């Protein structure tokens, strides 16, 4: 049982729908989920099972419609655009396609994340961005544009961008899907190490069975429902 006092994400009887009227379709069904501070959780399941939809709700990318969804103690069900924007600034995101700005250098991509936070504007954000890139092994690539970086290096920039502001939560959607085995492994181990150093919580969506062992807990979704929670990584990999 996860202590409520240590719970950073709390989902209760969450339902979600796409479309309206006769085209309305339910995509999440009575989802219940508790994630504690500092936990690394992997969410897996077949395509179309609702994983990315749930991740987008947890990340404030859209408002929850029915049920309760609390992030860092704040109820986000029915949240307005301003409330969603404020929440998004407190969360780090890592996507399959890395979503880097191709016209910005690695340093500028990471710096952009810091510019969203007033608390950093009186600090040397250039040095903060450089230090973070050095931390992920890209100290010699700070002035490179994304098109001149490998897939693994781009994801390292994305990790640096997500973690440079020390968010309490990092959400990752298929971060290894476009990478080879070694690059994918390097990326998730880097995420794991930095998350532990910073004490942040990670929820990672993946189909990649090669990385399940980094998780403290694995949850499995199917047909919009949380079918199994607290699957041990070692058991799942057998």
PDB file of C-alpha atoms in Angstrom:
ATOM      1  CA  UNK A   1       0.000   0.000   0.000  1.00  0.00           C
ATOM      2  CA  UNK A   2       1.425   3.377  -1.050  1.00  0.00           C
ATOM      3  CA  UNK A   3       1.274   6.023   1.646  1.00  0.00           C
ATOM      4  CA  UNK A   4      -0.977   8.942   0.698  1.00  0.00           C
ATOM      5  CA  UNK A   5       1.530  11.329   2.238  1.00  0.00           C
ATOM      6  CA  UNK A   6       4.215  10.115  -0.176  1.00  0.00           C
ATOM      7  CA  UNK A   7       1.974  10.018  -3.264  1.00  0.00           C
ATOM      8  CA  UNK A   8       2.844  12.461  -6.041  1.00  0.00           C
ATOM      9  CA  UNK A   9       0.363  11.123  -8.631  1.00  0.00           C
ATOM     10  CA  UNK A  10      -3.079   9.939  -7.542  1.00  0.00           C
ATOM     11  CA  UNK A  11      -5.666   8.722 -10.055  1.00  0.00           C
ATOM     12  CA  UNK A  12      -9.097   7.525  -8.961  1.00  0.00           C
ATOM     13  CA  UNK A  13     -11.951   6.209 -11.140  1.00  0.00           C
ATOM     14  CA  UNK A  14     -10.603   8.158 -14.127  1.00  0.00           C
ATOM     15  CA  UNK A  15     -12.624   7.948 -17.340  1.00  0.00           C
ATOM     16  CA  UNK A  16     -11.910   9.751 -20.599  1.00  0.00           C
ATOM     17  CA  UNK A  17     -13.711  10.160 -23.905  1.00  0.00           C
ATOM     18  CA  UNK A  18     -12.925  11.374 -27.418  1.00  0.00           C
ATOM     19  CA  UNK A  19     -15.517  12.921 -29.698  1.00  0.00           C
ATOM     20  CA  UNK A  20     -19.033  14.144 -29.020  1.00  0.00           C
ATOM     21  CA  UNK A  21     -22.607  12.957 -29.465  1.00  0.00           C
ATOM     22  CA  UNK A  22     -22.932   9.835 -31.574  1.00  0.00           C
ATOM     23  CA  UNK A  23     -19.182   9.846 -32.242  1.00  0.00           C
ATOM     24  CA  UNK A  24     -18.266   9.882 -28.551  1.00  0.00           C
ATOM     25  CA  UNK A  25     -15.945   7.008 -27.662  1.00  0.00           C
ATOM     26  CA  UNK A  26     -14.668   6.043 -24.234  1.00  0.00           C
ATOM     27  CA  UNK A  27     -10.905   5.426 -24.186  1.00  0.00           C
ATOM     28  CA  UNK A  28     -10.120   5.145 -20.454  1.00  0.00           C
ATOM     29  CA  UNK A  29     -12.229   3.102 -18.039  1.00  0.00           C
ATOM     30  CA  UNK A  30     -12.151   3.592 -14.246  1.00  0.00           C
ATOM     31  CA  UNK A  31      -8.377   3.888 -14.014  1.00  0.00           C
ATOM     32  CA  UNK A  32      -6.956   3.853 -10.477  1.00  0.00           C
ATOM     33  CA  UNK A  33      -3.258   4.510  -9.965  1.00  0.00           C
ATOM     34  CA  UNK A  34      -1.002   5.743  -7.174  1.00  0.00           C
ATOM     35  CA  UNK A  35       2.645   6.680  -7.803  1.00  0.00           C
ATOM     36  CA  UNK A  36       4.906   7.718  -4.970  1.00  0.00           C
ATOM     37  CA  UNK A  37       7.644  10.320  -4.913  1.00  0.00           C
ATOM     38  CA  UNK A  38      10.947   9.082  -6.338  1.00  0.00           C
ATOM     39  CA  UNK A  39       9.440   5.985  -7.956  1.00  0.00           C
ATOM     40  CA  UNK A  40      10.355   4.850 -11.486  1.00  0.00           C
ATOM     41  CA  UNK A  41       7.259   3.305 -13.057  1.00  0.00           C
ATOM     42  CA  UNK A  42       7.028   1.748 -16.513  1.00  0.00           C
ATOM     43  CA  UNK A  43       3.637   1.549 -18.238  1.00  0.00           C
ATOM     44  CA  UNK A  44       3.336  -1.048 -20.943  1.00  0.00           C
ATOM     45  CA  UNK A  45       0.609  -2.707 -22.998  1.00  0.00           C
ATOM     46  CA  UNK A  46      -0.511  -3.081 -26.637  1.00  0.00           C
ATOM     47  CA  UNK A  47      -0.895  -0.173 -29.043  1.00  0.00           C
ATOM     48  CA  UNK A  48      -4.220   1.585 -28.627  1.00  0.00           C
ATOM     49  CA  UNK A  49      -4.597   0.541 -24.998  1.00  0.00           C
ATOM     50  CA  UNK A  50      -4.758   4.124 -23.701  1.00  0.00           C
ATOM     51  CA  UNK A  51      -1.196   4.547 -22.418  1.00  0.00           C
ATOM     52  CA  UNK A  52      -0.407   7.768 -24.261  1.00  0.00           C
ATOM     53  CA  UNK A  53      -3.847   9.202 -23.461  1.00  0.00           C
ATOM     54  CA  UNK A  54      -3.286   8.572 -19.754  1.00  0.00           C
ATOM     55  CA  UNK A  55       0.214  10.051 -19.987  1.00  0.00           C
ATOM     56  CA  UNK A  56      -1.148  13.193 -21.668  1.00  0.00           C
ATOM     57  CA  UNK A  57      -3.697  13.648 -18.866  1.00  0.00           C
ATOM     58  CA  UNK A  58      -1.054  13.183 -16.194  1.00  0.00           C
ATOM     59  CA  UNK A  59       1.153  15.722 -17.959  1.00  0.00           C
ATOM     60  CA  UNK A  60      -1.499  18.412 -18.196  1.00  0.00           C
ATOM     61  CA  UNK A  61      -1.574  18.228 -21.994  1.00  0.00           C
ATOM     62  CA  UNK A  62      -5.369  17.897 -21.786  1.00  0.00           C
ATOM     63  CA  UNK A  63      -7.888  18.215 -18.994  1.00  0.00           C
ATOM     64  CA  UNK A  64      -9.276  15.131 -17.228  1.00  0.00           C
ATOM     65  CA  UNK A  65     -13.017  14.792 -17.794  1.00  0.00           C
ATOM     66  CA  UNK A  66     -14.419  12.380 -15.223  1.00  0.00           C
ATOM     67  CA  UNK A  67     -12.950  11.030 -12.007  1.00  0.00           C
ATOM     68  CA  UNK A  68     -10.099  12.362  -9.893  1.00  0.00           C
ATOM     69  CA  UNK A  69      -6.553  13.108 -11.053  1.00  0.00           C
ATOM     70  CA  UNK A  70      -4.259  14.745  -8.510  1.00  0.00           C
ATOM     71  CA  UNK A  71      -0.743  15.820  -9.452  1.00  0.00           C
ATOM     72  CA  UNK A  72       1.475  16.981  -6.589  1.00  0.00           C
ATOM     73  CA  UNK A  73      -1.646  17.279  -4.463  1.00  0.00           C
ATOM     74  CA  UNK A  74      -3.594  19.478  -6.926  1.00  0.00           C
ATOM     75  CA  UNK A  75      -6.835  18.218  -8.446  1.00  0.00           C
ATOM     76  CA  UNK A  76      -6.555  18.486 -12.247  1.00  0.00           C
ATOM     77  CA  UNK A  77      -9.936  17.070 -13.235  1.00  0.00           C
ATOM     78  CA  UNK A  78     -11.743  19.852 -15.067  1.00  0.00           C
ATOM     79  CA  UNK A  79      -8.684  22.135 -14.932  1.00  0.00           C
ATOM     80  CA  UNK A  80      -8.743  25.235 -17.135  1.00  0.00           C
ATOM     81  CA  UNK A  81      -6.025  26.225 -19.625  1.00  0.00           C
ATOM     82  CA  UNK A  82      -4.178  28.429 -17.151  1.00  0.00           C
ATOM     83  CA  UNK A  83      -4.089  25.683 -14.514  1.00  0.00           C
ATOM     84  CA  UNK A  84      -2.860  23.163 -17.086  1.00  0.00           C
ATOM     85  CA  UNK A  85      -0.109  25.545 -18.236  1.00  0.00           C
ATOM     86  CA  UNK A  86       1.104  26.084 -14.673  1.00  0.00           C
ATOM     87  CA  UNK A  87       1.180  22.317 -14.099  1.00  0.00           C
ATOM     88  CA  UNK A  88       3.053  21.615 -17.341  1.00  0.00           C
ATOM     89  CA  UNK A  89       5.871  23.923 -16.279  1.00  0.00           C
ATOM     90  CA  UNK A  90       6.480  21.711 -13.253  1.00  0.00           C
ATOM     91  CA  UNK A  91       6.844  18.508 -15.288  1.00  0.00           C
ATOM     92  CA  UNK A  92       9.659  17.270 -17.549  1.00  0.00           C
ATOM     93  CA  UNK A  93       8.756  15.592 -20.839  1.00  0.00           C
ATOM     94  CA  UNK A  94      10.748  13.190 -23.021  1.00  0.00           C
ATOM     95  CA  UNK A  95       9.180  12.024 -26.279  1.00  0.00           C
ATOM     96  CA  UNK A  96       9.980   9.341 -28.849  1.00  0.00           C
ATOM     97  CA  UNK A  97      10.701  11.981 -31.487  1.00  0.00           C
ATOM     98  CA  UNK A  98      12.703  14.082 -28.948  1.00  0.00           C
ATOM     99  CA  UNK A  99      10.862  17.230 -30.162  1.00  0.00           C
ATOM    100  CA  UNK A 100      14.030  19.330 -30.264  1.00  0.00           C
ATOM    101  CA  UNK A 101      13.960  22.666 -32.043  1.00  0.00           C
ATOM    102  CA  UNK A 102      16.106  22.001 -35.116  1.00  0.00           C
ATOM    103  CA  UNK A 103      17.050  25.691 -35.488  1.00  0.00           C
ATOM    104  CA  UNK A 104      18.468  25.811 -31.933  1.00  0.00           C
ATOM    105  CA  UNK A 105      21.737  24.328 -30.701  1.00  0.00           C
ATOM    106  CA  UNK A 106      21.814  21.694 -27.970  1.00  0.00           C
ATOM    107  CA  UNK A 107      22.590  24.422 -25.410  1.00  0.00           C
ATOM    108  CA  UNK A 108      19.776  26.628 -26.677  1.00  0.00           C
ATOM    109  CA  UNK A 109      17.276  23.742 -26.547  1.00  0.00           C
ATOM    110  CA  UNK A 110      18.143  23.075 -22.906  1.00  0.00           C
ATOM    111  CA  UNK A 111      18.276  26.780 -22.030  1.00  0.00           C
ATOM    112  CA  UNK A 112      14.751  27.195 -23.437  1.00  0.00           C
ATOM    113  CA  UNK A 113      13.411  24.945 -20.690  1.00  0.00           C
ATOM    114  CA  UNK A 114      14.942  27.192 -18.014  1.00  0.00           C
ATOM    115  CA  UNK A 115      13.477  30.317 -19.601  1.00  0.00           C
ATOM    116  CA  UNK A 116       9.977  29.076 -18.738  1.00  0.00           C
ATOM    117  CA  UNK A 117      10.718  29.478 -15.019  1.00  0.00           C
ATOM    118  CA  UNK A 118      10.945  32.931 -13.465  1.00  0.00           C
ATOM    119  CA  UNK A 119      13.069  31.564 -10.623  1.00  0.00           C
ATOM    120  CA  UNK A 120      15.967  30.907 -13.017  1.00  0.00           C
ATOM    121  CA  UNK A 121      15.938  34.206 -14.890  1.00  0.00           C
ATOM    122  CA  UNK A 122      18.300  35.910 -12.451  1.00  0.00           C
ATOM    123  CA  UNK A 123      20.779  33.054 -12.703  1.00  0.00           C
ATOM    124  CA  UNK A 124      23.320  32.207 -15.381  1.00  0.00           C
ATOM    125  CA  UNK A 125      21.093  29.914 -17.414  1.00  0.00           C
ATOM    126  CA  UNK A 126      23.755  29.450 -20.096  1.00  0.00           C
ATOM    127  CA  UNK A 127      26.064  27.868 -17.542  1.00  0.00           C
ATOM    128  CA  UNK A 128      23.210  25.783 -16.142  1.00  0.00           C
ATOM    129  CA  UNK A 129      22.414  24.456 -19.625  1.00  0.00           C
ATOM    130  CA  UNK A 130      26.080  23.716 -20.348  1.00  0.00           C
ATOM    131  CA  UNK A 131      26.541  21.959 -16.993  1.00  0.00           C
ATOM    132  CA  UNK A 132      23.502  19.761 -17.645  1.00  0.00           C
ATOM    133  CA  UNK A 133      24.698  18.821 -21.120  1.00  0.00           C
ATOM    134  CA  UNK A 134      28.082  17.972 -19.658  1.00  0.00           C
ATOM    135  CA  UNK A 135      26.284  15.831 -17.073  1.00  0.00           C
ATOM    136  CA  UNK A 136      24.642  13.772 -19.834  1.00  0.00           C
ATOM    137  CA  UNK A 137      27.943  13.352 -21.681  1.00  0.00           C
ATOM    138  CA  UNK A 138      27.497  16.054 -24.308  1.00  0.00           C
ATOM    139  CA  UNK A 139      29.892  18.709 -23.047  1.00  0.00           C
ATOM    140  CA  UNK A 140      31.623  18.651 -26.445  1.00  0.00           C
ATOM    141  CA  UNK A 141      28.340  19.004 -28.364  1.00  0.00           C
ATOM    142  CA  UNK A 142      26.793  22.093 -26.765  1.00  0.00           C
ATOM    143  CA  UNK A 143      26.900  24.159 -29.967  1.00  0.00           C
ATOM    144  CA  UNK A 144      25.759  21.339 -32.275  1.00  0.00           C
ATOM    145  CA  UNK A 145      22.379  21.516 -33.990  1.00  0.00           C
ATOM    146  CA  UNK A 146      20.087  18.455 -33.729  1.00  0.00           C
ATOM    147  CA  UNK A 147      20.646  17.508 -37.379  1.00  0.00           C
ATOM    148  CA  UNK A 148      24.329  17.001 -36.557  1.00  0.00           C
ATOM    149  CA  UNK A 149      23.664  14.685 -33.609  1.00  0.00           C
ATOM    150  CA  UNK A 150      22.970  10.946 -33.553  1.00  0.00           C
ATOM    151  CA  UNK A 151      19.620   9.589 -32.348  1.00  0.00           C
ATOM    152  CA  UNK A 152      21.062   8.713 -28.957  1.00  0.00           C
ATOM    153  CA  UNK A 153      22.670  12.132 -28.608  1.00  0.00           C
ATOM    154  CA  UNK A 154      19.372  13.854 -29.458  1.00  0.00           C
ATOM    155  CA  UNK A 155      17.632  11.901 -26.707  1.00  0.00           C
ATOM    156  CA  UNK A 156      20.395  12.905 -24.293  1.00  0.00           C
ATOM    157  CA  UNK A 157      19.672  16.544 -25.148  1.00  0.00           C
ATOM    158  CA  UNK A 158      15.967  15.845 -24.575  1.00  0.00           C
ATOM    159  CA  UNK A 159      16.794  14.331 -21.160  1.00  0.00           C
ATOM    160  CA  UNK A 160      18.950  17.330 -20.280  1.00  0.00           C
ATOM    161  CA  UNK A 161      16.120  19.662 -21.316  1.00  0.00           C
ATOM    162  CA  UNK A 162      13.578  17.710 -19.252  1.00  0.00           C
ATOM    163  CA  UNK A 163      15.686  17.536 -16.091  1.00  0.00           C
ATOM    164  CA  UNK A 164      17.594  20.840 -16.072  1.00  0.00           C
ATOM    165  CA  UNK A 165      14.821  22.630 -14.141  1.00  0.00           C
ATOM    166  CA  UNK A 166      14.720  19.811 -11.540  1.00  0.00           C
ATOM    167  CA  UNK A 167      11.046  18.871 -12.053  1.00  0.00           C
ATOM    168  CA  UNK A 168       9.359  16.642  -9.502  1.00  0.00           C
ATOM    169  CA  UNK A 169       7.885  14.458 -12.267  1.00  0.00           C
ATOM    170  CA  UNK A 170       9.287  13.308 -15.624  1.00  0.00           C
ATOM    171  CA  UNK A 171       6.985  11.714 -18.207  1.00  0.00           C
ATOM    172  CA  UNK A 172       8.567   9.759 -21.065  1.00  0.00           C
ATOM    173  CA  UNK A 173       6.671   8.389 -24.073  1.00  0.00           C
ATOM    174  CA  UNK A 174       8.550   5.629 -25.932  1.00  0.00           C
ATOM    175  CA  UNK A 175      11.963   7.316 -25.462  1.00  0.00           C
ATOM    176  CA  UNK A 176      13.881   4.333 -26.890  1.00  0.00           C
ATOM    177  CA  UNK A 177      11.627   3.442 -29.833  1.00  0.00           C
ATOM    178  CA  UNK A 178      13.826   5.079 -32.477  1.00  0.00           C
ATOM    179  CA  UNK A 179      17.118   3.897 -30.979  1.00  0.00           C
ATOM    180  CA  UNK A 180      19.255   0.797 -31.355  1.00  0.00           C
ATOM    181  CA  UNK A 181      19.703  -1.548 -28.395  1.00  0.00           C
ATOM    182  CA  UNK A 182      22.851   0.067 -26.966  1.00  0.00           C
ATOM    183  CA  UNK A 183      21.688   3.662 -27.447  1.00  0.00           C
ATOM    184  CA  UNK A 184      18.299   2.846 -25.929  1.00  0.00           C
ATOM    185  CA  UNK A 185      19.904   1.187 -22.935  1.00  0.00           C
ATOM    186  CA  UNK A 186      22.287   4.101 -22.429  1.00  0.00           C
ATOM    187  CA  UNK A 187      19.403   6.582 -22.548  1.00  0.00           C
ATOM    188  CA  UNK A 188      17.211   4.854 -19.950  1.00  0.00           C
ATOM    189  CA  UNK A 189      20.141   4.193 -17.616  1.00  0.00           C
ATOM    190  CA  UNK A 190      20.988   7.881 -17.843  1.00  0.00           C
ATOM    191  CA  UNK A 191      17.374   8.771 -17.023  1.00  0.00           C
ATOM    192  CA  UNK A 192      17.432   6.359 -14.111  1.00  0.00           C
ATOM    193  CA  UNK A 193      20.663   7.774 -12.684  1.00  0.00           C
ATOM    194  CA  UNK A 194      19.678  11.414 -13.020  1.00  0.00           C
ATOM    195  CA  UNK A 195      16.218  10.766 -11.580  1.00  0.00           C
ATOM    196  CA  UNK A 196      17.722   9.116  -8.517  1.00  0.00           C
ATOM    197  CA  UNK A 197      20.207  11.982  -8.121  1.00  0.00           C
ATOM    198  CA  UNK A 198      17.445  14.589  -8.326  1.00  0.00           C
ATOM    199  CA  UNK A 199      14.827  12.602  -6.401  1.00  0.00           C
ATOM    200  CA  UNK A 200      12.222  12.945  -9.133  1.00  0.00           C
ATOM    201  CA  UNK A 201       9.491  10.526 -10.169  1.00  0.00           C
ATOM    202  CA  UNK A 202       9.507   8.937 -13.645  1.00  0.00           C
ATOM    203  CA  UNK A 203       6.564   7.441 -15.518  1.00  0.00           C
ATOM    204  CA  UNK A 204       7.772   5.873 -18.760  1.00  0.00           C
ATOM    205  CA  UNK A 205       5.593   4.382 -21.509  1.00  0.00           C
ATOM    206  CA  UNK A 206       7.336   1.725 -23.578  1.00  0.00           C
ATOM    207  CA  UNK A 207       6.975  -1.398 -25.692  1.00  0.00           C
ATOM    208  CA  UNK A 208      10.693  -2.110 -25.201  1.00  0.00           C
ATOM    209  CA  UNK A 209      11.024  -5.238 -23.040  1.00  0.00           C
ATOM    210  CA  UNK A 210      14.802  -4.719 -22.885  1.00  0.00           C
ATOM    211  CA  UNK A 211      14.494  -1.841 -20.421  1.00  0.00           C
ATOM    212  CA  UNK A 212      11.847  -3.148 -18.005  1.00  0.00           C
ATOM    213  CA  UNK A 213      14.449  -3.934 -15.356  1.00  0.00           C
ATOM    214  CA  UNK A 214      15.105  -0.238 -14.607  1.00  0.00           C
ATOM    215  CA  UNK A 215      11.617   0.113 -13.130  1.00  0.00           C
ATOM    216  CA  UNK A 216      10.656  -0.018  -9.480  1.00  0.00           C
ATOM    217  CA  UNK A 217       7.211  -1.078 -10.675  1.00  0.00           C
ATOM    218  CA  UNK A 218       5.535  -2.007 -13.953  1.00  0.00           C
ATOM    219  CA  UNK A 219       1.895  -1.335 -14.787  1.00  0.00           C
ATOM    220  CA  UNK A 220       0.042  -2.932 -17.680  1.00  0.00           C
ATOM    221  CA  UNK A 221      -2.806  -1.370 -19.648  1.00  0.00           C
ATOM    222  CA  UNK A 222      -5.189  -3.017 -22.063  1.00  0.00           C
ATOM    223  CA  UNK A 223      -8.359  -1.693 -23.726  1.00  0.00           C
ATOM    224  CA  UNK A 224      -8.289   1.510 -21.689  1.00  0.00           C
ATOM    225  CA  UNK A 225      -8.056  -0.265 -18.365  1.00  0.00           C
ATOM    226  CA  UNK A 226      -5.258  -0.761 -15.870  1.00  0.00           C
ATOM    227  CA  UNK A 227      -5.162  -4.560 -15.968  1.00  0.00           C
ATOM    228  CA  UNK A 228      -2.227  -5.184 -13.679  1.00  0.00           C
ATOM    229  CA  UNK A 229      -0.275  -3.031 -11.254  1.00  0.00           C
ATOM    230  CA  UNK A 230       2.903  -3.740  -9.323  1.00  0.00           C
ATOM    231  CA  UNK A 231       4.242  -6.384 -11.690  1.00  0.00           C
ATOM    232  CA  UNK A 232       7.829  -7.110 -10.715  1.00  0.00           C
ATOM    233  CA  UNK A 233      10.222  -6.307 -13.543  1.00  0.00           C
ATOM    234  CA  UNK A 234      12.150  -9.541 -13.171  1.00  0.00           C
ATOM    235  CA  UNK A 235       8.993 -11.619 -13.444  1.00  0.00           C
ATOM    236  CA  UNK A 236       7.756  -9.691 -16.438  1.00  0.00           C
ATOM    237  CA  UNK A 237      11.003 -10.212 -18.327  1.00  0.00           C
ATOM    238  CA  UNK A 238      10.960 -14.000 -17.999  1.00  0.00           C
TER     239      UNK A 238
END
